[in-house]
Tab-separated table of C-alpha atoms in Angstrom:
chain	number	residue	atom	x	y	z
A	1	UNK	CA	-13.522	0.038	-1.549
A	2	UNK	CA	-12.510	3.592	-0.648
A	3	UNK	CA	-11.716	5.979	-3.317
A	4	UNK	CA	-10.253	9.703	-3.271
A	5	UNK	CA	-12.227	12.332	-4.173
A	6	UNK	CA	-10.505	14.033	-7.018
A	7	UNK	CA	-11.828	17.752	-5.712
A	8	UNK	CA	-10.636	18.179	-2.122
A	9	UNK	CA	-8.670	14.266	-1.294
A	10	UNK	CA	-11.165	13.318	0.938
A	11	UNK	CA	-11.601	9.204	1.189
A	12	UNK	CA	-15.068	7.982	0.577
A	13	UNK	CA	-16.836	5.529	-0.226
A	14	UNK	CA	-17.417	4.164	-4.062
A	15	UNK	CA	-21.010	3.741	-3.800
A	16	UNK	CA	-21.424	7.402	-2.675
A	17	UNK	CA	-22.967	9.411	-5.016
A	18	UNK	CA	-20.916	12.468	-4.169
A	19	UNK	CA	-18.869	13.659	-1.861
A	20	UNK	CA	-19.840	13.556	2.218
A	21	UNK	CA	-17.167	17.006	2.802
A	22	UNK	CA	-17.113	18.894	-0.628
A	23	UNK	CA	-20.250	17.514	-2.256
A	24	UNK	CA	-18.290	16.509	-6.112
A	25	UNK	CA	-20.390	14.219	-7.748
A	26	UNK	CA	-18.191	11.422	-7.457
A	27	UNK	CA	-20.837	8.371	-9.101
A	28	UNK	CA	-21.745	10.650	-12.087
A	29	UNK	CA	-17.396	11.181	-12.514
A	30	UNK	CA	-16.784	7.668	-12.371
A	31	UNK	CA	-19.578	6.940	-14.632
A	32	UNK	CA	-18.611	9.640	-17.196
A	33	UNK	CA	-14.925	8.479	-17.389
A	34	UNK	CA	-15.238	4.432	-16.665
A	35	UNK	CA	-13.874	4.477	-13.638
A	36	UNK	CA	-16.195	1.798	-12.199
A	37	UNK	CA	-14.353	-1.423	-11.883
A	38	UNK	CA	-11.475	-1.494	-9.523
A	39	UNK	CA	-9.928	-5.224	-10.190
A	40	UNK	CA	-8.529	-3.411	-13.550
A	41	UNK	CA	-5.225	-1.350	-13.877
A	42	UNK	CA	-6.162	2.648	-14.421
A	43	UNK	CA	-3.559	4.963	-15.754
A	44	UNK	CA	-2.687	7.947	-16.400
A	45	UNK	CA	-2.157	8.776	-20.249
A	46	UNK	CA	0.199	11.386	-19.818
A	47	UNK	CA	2.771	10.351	-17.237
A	48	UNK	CA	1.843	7.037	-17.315
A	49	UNK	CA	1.784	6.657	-13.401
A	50	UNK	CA	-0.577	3.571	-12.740
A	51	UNK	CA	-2.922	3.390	-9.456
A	52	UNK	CA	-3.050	-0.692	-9.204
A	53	UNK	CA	-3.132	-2.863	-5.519
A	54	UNK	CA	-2.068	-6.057	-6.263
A	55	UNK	CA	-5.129	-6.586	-4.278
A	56	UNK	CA	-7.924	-4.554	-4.526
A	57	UNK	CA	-9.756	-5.405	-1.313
A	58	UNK	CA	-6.423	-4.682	0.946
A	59	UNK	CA	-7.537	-1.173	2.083
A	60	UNK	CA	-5.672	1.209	-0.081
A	61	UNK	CA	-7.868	3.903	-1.610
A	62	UNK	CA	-8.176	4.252	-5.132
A	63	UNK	CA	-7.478	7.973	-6.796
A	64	UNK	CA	-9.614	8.538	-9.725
A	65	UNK	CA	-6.817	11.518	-10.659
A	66	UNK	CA	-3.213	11.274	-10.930
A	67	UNK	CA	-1.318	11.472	-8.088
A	68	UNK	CA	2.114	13.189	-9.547
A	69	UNK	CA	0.066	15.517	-12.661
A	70	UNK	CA	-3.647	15.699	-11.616
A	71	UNK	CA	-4.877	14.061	-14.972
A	72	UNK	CA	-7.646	11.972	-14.821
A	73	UNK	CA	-6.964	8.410	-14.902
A	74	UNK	CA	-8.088	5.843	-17.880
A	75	UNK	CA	-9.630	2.553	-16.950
A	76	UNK	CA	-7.744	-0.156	-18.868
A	77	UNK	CA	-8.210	-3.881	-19.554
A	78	UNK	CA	-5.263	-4.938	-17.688
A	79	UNK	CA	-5.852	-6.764	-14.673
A	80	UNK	CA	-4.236	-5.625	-11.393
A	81	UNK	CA	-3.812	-8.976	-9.724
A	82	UNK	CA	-0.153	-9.761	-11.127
A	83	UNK	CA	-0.098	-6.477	-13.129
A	84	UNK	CA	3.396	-5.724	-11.943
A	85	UNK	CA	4.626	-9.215	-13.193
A	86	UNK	CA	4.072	-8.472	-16.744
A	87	UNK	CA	7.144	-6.358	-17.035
A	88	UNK	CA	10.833	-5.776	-15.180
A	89	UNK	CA	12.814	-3.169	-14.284
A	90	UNK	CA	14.131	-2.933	-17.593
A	91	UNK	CA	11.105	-3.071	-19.829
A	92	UNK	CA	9.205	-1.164	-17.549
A	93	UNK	CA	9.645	2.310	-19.303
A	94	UNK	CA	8.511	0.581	-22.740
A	95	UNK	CA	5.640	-1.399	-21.554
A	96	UNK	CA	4.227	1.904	-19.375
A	97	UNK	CA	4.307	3.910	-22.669
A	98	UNK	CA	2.989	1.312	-24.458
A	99	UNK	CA	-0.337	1.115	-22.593
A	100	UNK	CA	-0.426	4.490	-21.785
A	101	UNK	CA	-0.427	5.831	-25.287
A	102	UNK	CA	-3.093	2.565	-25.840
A	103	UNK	CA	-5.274	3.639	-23.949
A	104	UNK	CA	-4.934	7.997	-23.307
A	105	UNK	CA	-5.077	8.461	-26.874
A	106	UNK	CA	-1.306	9.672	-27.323
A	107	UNK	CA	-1.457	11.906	-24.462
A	108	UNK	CA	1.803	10.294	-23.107
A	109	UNK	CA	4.396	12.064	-22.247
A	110	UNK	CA	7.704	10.301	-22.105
A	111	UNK	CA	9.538	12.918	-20.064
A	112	UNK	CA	6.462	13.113	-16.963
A	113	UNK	CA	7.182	9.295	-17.196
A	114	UNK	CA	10.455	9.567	-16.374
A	115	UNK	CA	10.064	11.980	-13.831
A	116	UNK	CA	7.768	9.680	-12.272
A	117	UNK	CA	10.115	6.759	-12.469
A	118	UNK	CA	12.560	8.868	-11.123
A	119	UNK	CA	10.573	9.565	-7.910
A	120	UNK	CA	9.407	6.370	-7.569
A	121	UNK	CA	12.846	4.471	-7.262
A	122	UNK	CA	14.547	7.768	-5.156
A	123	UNK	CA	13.504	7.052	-2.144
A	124	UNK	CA	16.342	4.367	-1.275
A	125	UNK	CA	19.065	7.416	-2.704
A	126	UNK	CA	17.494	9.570	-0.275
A	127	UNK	CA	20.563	12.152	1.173
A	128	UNK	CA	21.738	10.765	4.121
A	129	UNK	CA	20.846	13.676	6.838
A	130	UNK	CA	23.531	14.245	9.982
A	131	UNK	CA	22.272	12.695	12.822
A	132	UNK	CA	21.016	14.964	15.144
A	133	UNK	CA	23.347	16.077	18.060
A	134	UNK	CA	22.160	15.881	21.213
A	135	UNK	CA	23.021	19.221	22.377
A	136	UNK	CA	22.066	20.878	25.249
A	137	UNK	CA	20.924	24.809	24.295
A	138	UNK	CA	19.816	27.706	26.062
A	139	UNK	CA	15.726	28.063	26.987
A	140	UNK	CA	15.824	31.555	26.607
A	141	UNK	CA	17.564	32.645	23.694
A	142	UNK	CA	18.491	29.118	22.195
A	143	UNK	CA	22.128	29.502	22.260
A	144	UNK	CA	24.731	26.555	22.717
A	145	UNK	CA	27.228	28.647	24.297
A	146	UNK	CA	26.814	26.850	27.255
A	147	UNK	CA	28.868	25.688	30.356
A	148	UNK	CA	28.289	23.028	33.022
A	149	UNK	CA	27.703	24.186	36.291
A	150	UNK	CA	30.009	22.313	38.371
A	151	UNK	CA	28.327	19.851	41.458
A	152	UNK	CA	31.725	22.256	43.509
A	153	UNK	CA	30.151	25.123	42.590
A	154	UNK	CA	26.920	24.448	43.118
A	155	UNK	CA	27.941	23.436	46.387
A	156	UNK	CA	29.965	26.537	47.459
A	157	UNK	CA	26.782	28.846	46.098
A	158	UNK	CA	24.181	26.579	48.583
A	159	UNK	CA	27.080	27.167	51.199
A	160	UNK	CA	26.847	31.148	50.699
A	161	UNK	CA	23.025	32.157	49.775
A	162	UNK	CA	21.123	28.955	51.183
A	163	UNK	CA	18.737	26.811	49.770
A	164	UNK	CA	17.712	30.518	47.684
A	165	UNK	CA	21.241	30.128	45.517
A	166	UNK	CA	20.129	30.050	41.621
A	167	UNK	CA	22.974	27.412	41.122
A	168	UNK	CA	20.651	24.713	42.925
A	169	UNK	CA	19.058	22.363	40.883
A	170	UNK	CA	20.631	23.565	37.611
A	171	UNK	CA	23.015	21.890	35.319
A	172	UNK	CA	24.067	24.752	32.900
A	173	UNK	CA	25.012	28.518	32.464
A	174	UNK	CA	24.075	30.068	29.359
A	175	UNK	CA	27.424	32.329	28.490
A	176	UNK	CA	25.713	35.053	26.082
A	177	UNK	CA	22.365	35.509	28.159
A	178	UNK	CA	23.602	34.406	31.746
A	179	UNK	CA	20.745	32.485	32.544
A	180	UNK	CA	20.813	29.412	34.547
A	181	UNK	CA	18.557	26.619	33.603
């Protein structure tokens, strides 16, 4: 299983005794605050975000430090394989609490929790952006005050200076910077 290293993010290995790009001692932080087994639930006692796969072998890396506050995470009891069926959406914010203050010692924090909560279920009320015109603008100095050079014009230019007219081959006339492009 990969885990993060809690001092520079980098994903390594469990079994490494520190880090391969920043050189933490990852074994000897895992050791020192039980963060060995990784089919149990670990979280963190003062938002009370959880780091849990349903499975632990599916690829995901494992932080060892909160994600949303930085804490160090607590090791619980609490298995992760059907973790999230031993609550719903309404008893979720008492049952978090409840094992976070079991196991951080009263740490927990019921407004980081919320905060948490709140991020976690925003991303469906995400702001609709505008869809993104597709609008022609100028090369040069990124204006939209553009116009269409007419295929007529075009023509009547080719007619006058030759193949050397600046009309050919261009669709559109900038109207603050005069370019053609």
């Amino acid at each position: 299983m990969l885990v993060v290293c809690p001092e520079c993010g980098a994903e390594i290995s469990q079994y490494s005794e520190t880090c391969v790009k920043c050189g933490f001692p990852l074994k000897k932080f895992m050791d020192d605050n039980g963060l060995n087994d990784f089919e149990h639930v670990k979280i963190c006692p003062k938002c009370g975000c959880t780091n849990c796969s349903a499975y632990p072998q599916d690829g995901v890396p494992m932080h060892l430090k909160c994600t949303e506050c930085g804490t160090t995470l607590v090791q619980t009891d609490i298995p992760c394989k059907g973790f999230y069926k031993n609550f719903t959406l309404e008893t979720e914010r008492e049952y978090m609490a409840e094992i976070a203050n079991k196991y951080g010692g009263n740490q927990f924090q019921q407004e980081m929790y919320d905060e948490w909560i709140a991020k976690l279920h925003a991303p469906s009320q995400r702001p609709a952006s505008k869809p993104q015109l597709n609008q022609p603008h100028c090369p040069y100095c990124n204006s939209t005050n553009l116009t269409k050079v007419s295929g007529t014009s075009r023509f009547a230019s080719t007619l006058m200076f030759g193949i050397g007219s600046k009309k050919v081959g261009k669709q559109w006339k900038c109207n603050n910077c005069k370019s053609y492009f």
